């Protein structure tokens, strides 16, 4: 049985996927997992002439009205960044069909208001990792 944290994570990832599809992205893969790292969502921006591959880290938080200045993106700490980087490198080696495509790393924060059944996202594009 999945933990409460895993359930919230799944909800957040589903919200992100719906958002990406709405904005003309193609979902290439979800939850790519190796023992040295995980990639939440891999998507391709097909609205552009030259598609860009996006490796997306999803960070979710349950919010309440009293919570201010919450930054779930800060949970992508140095250790997590190294794991993401290693997973990206492995994924790219396994998927040679993407060797000539530009790619970037994004972090999408999802703010869930469970009482109102609403979500808000904040998309930080093309982040630089400190690996």
mmCIF file of C-alpha atoms in Angstrom:
data_model
loop_
_atom_site.group_PDB
_atom_site.id
_atom_site.type_symbol
_atom_site.label_atom_id
_atom_site.label_comp_id
_atom_site.label_asym_id
_atom_site.label_seq_id
_atom_site.Cartn_x
_atom_site.Cartn_y
_atom_site.Cartn_z
ATOM 1 C CA UNK A 1 0.000 0.000 0.000
ATOM 2 C CA UNK A 2 1.468 3.373 -1.011
ATOM 3 C CA UNK A 3 2.333 5.858 1.700
ATOM 4 C CA UNK A 4 0.462 9.151 2.048
ATOM 5 C CA UNK A 5 3.527 10.931 0.665
ATOM 6 C CA UNK A 6 3.534 8.648 -2.400
ATOM 7 C CA UNK A 7 -0.198 9.242 -2.952
ATOM 8 C CA UNK A 8 0.326 13.026 -2.869
ATOM 9 C CA UNK A 9 3.288 12.626 -5.235
ATOM 10 C CA UNK A 10 1.175 10.637 -7.683
ATOM 11 C CA UNK A 11 -1.571 13.281 -7.598
ATOM 12 C CA UNK A 12 0.997 16.018 -8.249
ATOM 13 C CA UNK A 13 2.578 14.123 -11.137
ATOM 14 C CA UNK A 14 -0.850 13.555 -12.701
ATOM 15 C CA UNK A 15 -1.592 17.285 -12.444
ATOM 16 C CA UNK A 16 1.733 18.086 -14.117
ATOM 17 C CA UNK A 17 1.087 15.612 -16.945
ATOM 18 C CA UNK A 18 -2.364 17.112 -17.604
ATOM 19 C CA UNK A 19 -0.823 20.591 -17.644
ATOM 20 C CA UNK A 20 1.891 19.506 -20.077
ATOM 21 C CA UNK A 21 -0.595 17.841 -22.426
ATOM 22 C CA UNK A 22 -2.727 20.981 -22.378
ATOM 23 C CA UNK A 23 0.340 22.970 -23.489
ATOM 24 C CA UNK A 24 1.159 20.671 -26.436
ATOM 25 C CA UNK A 25 3.777 18.477 -24.813
ATOM 26 C CA UNK A 26 4.162 14.817 -25.574
ATOM 27 C CA UNK A 27 4.833 12.608 -22.543
ATOM 28 C CA UNK A 28 7.827 10.432 -23.399
ATOM 29 C CA UNK A 29 8.121 8.593 -20.080
ATOM 30 C CA UNK A 30 7.069 8.747 -16.438
ATOM 31 C CA UNK A 31 8.783 7.481 -13.319
ATOM 32 C CA UNK A 32 12.006 6.306 -14.923
ATOM 33 C CA UNK A 33 13.721 4.561 -12.018
ATOM 34 C CA UNK A 34 17.242 3.295 -11.490
ATOM 35 C CA UNK A 35 18.853 2.555 -8.156
ATOM 36 C CA UNK A 36 21.000 5.705 -8.578
ATOM 37 C CA UNK A 37 18.181 8.078 -9.502
ATOM 38 C CA UNK A 38 14.669 8.727 -10.736
ATOM 39 C CA UNK A 39 13.109 10.974 -13.346
ATOM 40 C CA UNK A 40 9.517 11.961 -12.616
ATOM 41 C CA UNK A 41 8.399 13.077 -16.078
ATOM 42 C CA UNK A 42 10.158 13.223 -19.423
ATOM 43 C CA UNK A 43 8.273 15.291 -21.983
ATOM 44 C CA UNK A 44 8.862 16.733 -25.421
ATOM 45 C CA UNK A 45 7.674 20.183 -26.437
ATOM 46 C CA UNK A 46 6.142 19.453 -29.836
ATOM 47 C CA UNK A 47 4.770 22.974 -30.309
ATOM 48 C CA UNK A 48 8.225 24.167 -31.397
ATOM 49 C CA UNK A 49 9.899 23.515 -34.735
ATOM 50 C CA UNK A 50 12.949 22.146 -32.922
ATOM 51 C CA UNK A 51 11.571 20.036 -30.120
ATOM 52 C CA UNK A 52 13.175 20.232 -26.706
ATOM 53 C CA UNK A 53 13.218 17.318 -24.299
ATOM 54 C CA UNK A 54 12.287 18.293 -20.731
ATOM 55 C CA UNK A 55 13.402 16.255 -17.735
ATOM 56 C CA UNK A 56 10.931 17.372 -15.098
ATOM 57 C CA UNK A 57 11.290 17.000 -11.350
ATOM 58 C CA UNK A 58 7.905 17.319 -9.644
ATOM 59 C CA UNK A 59 7.742 18.675 -6.112
ATOM 60 C CA UNK A 60 4.406 18.835 -4.368
ATOM 61 C CA UNK A 61 3.167 20.370 -1.166
ATOM 62 C CA UNK A 62 -0.195 20.413 0.545
ATOM 63 C CA UNK A 63 -0.994 24.027 1.348
ATOM 64 C CA UNK A 64 -3.219 25.717 3.829
ATOM 65 C CA UNK A 65 -4.181 29.365 3.946
ATOM 66 C CA UNK A 66 -1.785 29.974 6.844
ATOM 67 C CA UNK A 67 1.227 28.704 4.874
ATOM 68 C CA UNK A 68 3.195 31.459 3.156
ATOM 69 C CA UNK A 69 6.375 31.510 1.092
ATOM 70 C CA UNK A 70 6.518 27.747 0.629
ATOM 71 C CA UNK A 71 9.230 26.717 -1.837
ATOM 72 C CA UNK A 72 9.116 22.987 -2.526
ATOM 73 C CA UNK A 73 11.739 23.532 -5.234
ATOM 74 C CA UNK A 74 14.264 23.963 -2.419
ATOM 75 C CA UNK A 75 13.892 20.242 -1.754
ATOM 76 C CA UNK A 76 15.875 19.585 -4.917
ATOM 77 C CA UNK A 77 19.050 19.648 -2.840
ATOM 78 C CA UNK A 78 22.552 18.766 -3.992
ATOM 79 C CA UNK A 79 22.189 15.023 -3.288
ATOM 80 C CA UNK A 80 18.926 14.911 -5.273
ATOM 81 C CA UNK A 81 20.497 16.910 -8.103
ATOM 82 C CA UNK A 82 23.291 14.338 -8.448
ATOM 83 C CA UNK A 83 20.734 11.545 -8.611
ATOM 84 C CA UNK A 84 18.738 13.392 -11.279
ATOM 85 C CA UNK A 85 21.889 14.036 -13.321
ATOM 86 C CA UNK A 86 22.956 10.380 -13.210
ATOM 87 C CA UNK A 87 19.453 9.238 -14.177
ATOM 88 C CA UNK A 88 19.383 11.661 -17.131
ATOM 89 C CA UNK A 89 22.745 10.438 -18.381
ATOM 90 C CA UNK A 90 21.603 6.817 -18.145
ATOM 91 C CA UNK A 91 18.288 7.558 -19.851
ATOM 92 C CA UNK A 92 20.020 9.353 -22.715
ATOM 93 C CA UNK A 93 22.425 6.429 -23.207
ATOM 94 C CA UNK A 94 19.454 4.037 -23.357
ATOM 95 C CA UNK A 95 17.529 6.225 -25.826
ATOM 96 C CA UNK A 96 19.895 6.968 -28.692
ATOM 97 C CA UNK A 97 16.995 8.286 -30.781
ATOM 98 C CA UNK A 98 17.200 11.458 -28.657
ATOM 99 C CA UNK A 99 20.961 12.008 -28.944
ATOM 100 C CA UNK A 100 20.568 14.980 -31.318
ATOM 101 C CA UNK A 101 17.733 16.721 -29.504
ATOM 102 C CA UNK A 102 18.259 19.647 -27.136
ATOM 103 C CA UNK A 103 17.211 18.995 -23.561
ATOM 104 C CA UNK A 104 16.782 20.819 -20.298
ATOM 105 C CA UNK A 105 15.887 20.214 -16.670
ATOM 106 C CA UNK A 106 12.764 21.791 -15.187
ATOM 107 C CA UNK A 107 11.248 21.759 -11.717
ATOM 108 C CA UNK A 108 7.481 22.012 -11.393
ATOM 109 C CA UNK A 109 6.118 22.749 -7.940
ATOM 110 C CA UNK A 110 2.520 21.749 -7.298
ATOM 111 C CA UNK A 111 0.595 23.421 -4.474
ATOM 112 C CA UNK A 112 -2.398 21.313 -3.471
ATOM 113 C CA UNK A 113 -5.334 22.738 -1.577
ATOM 114 C CA UNK A 114 -7.093 19.534 -0.589
ATOM 115 C CA UNK A 115 -9.989 21.292 1.153
ATOM 116 C CA UNK A 116 -10.911 23.254 -1.974
ATOM 117 C CA UNK A 117 -9.747 20.504 -4.355
ATOM 118 C CA UNK A 118 -7.606 22.938 -6.306
ATOM 119 C CA UNK A 119 -4.003 22.990 -7.404
ATOM 120 C CA UNK A 120 -1.588 25.666 -8.500
ATOM 121 C CA UNK A 121 1.692 25.050 -10.249
ATOM 122 C CA UNK A 122 4.949 26.979 -10.514
ATOM 123 C CA UNK A 123 7.212 25.943 -13.380
ATOM 124 C CA UNK A 124 10.903 26.748 -13.145
ATOM 125 C CA UNK A 125 12.421 26.066 -16.543
ATOM 126 C CA UNK A 126 15.955 25.166 -17.562
ATOM 127 C CA UNK A 127 17.442 24.932 -14.082
ATOM 128 C CA UNK A 128 21.144 24.475 -13.570
ATOM 129 C CA UNK A 129 22.241 21.626 -11.361
ATOM 130 C CA UNK A 130 25.151 21.845 -8.951
ATOM 131 C CA UNK A 131 26.636 18.408 -9.571
#
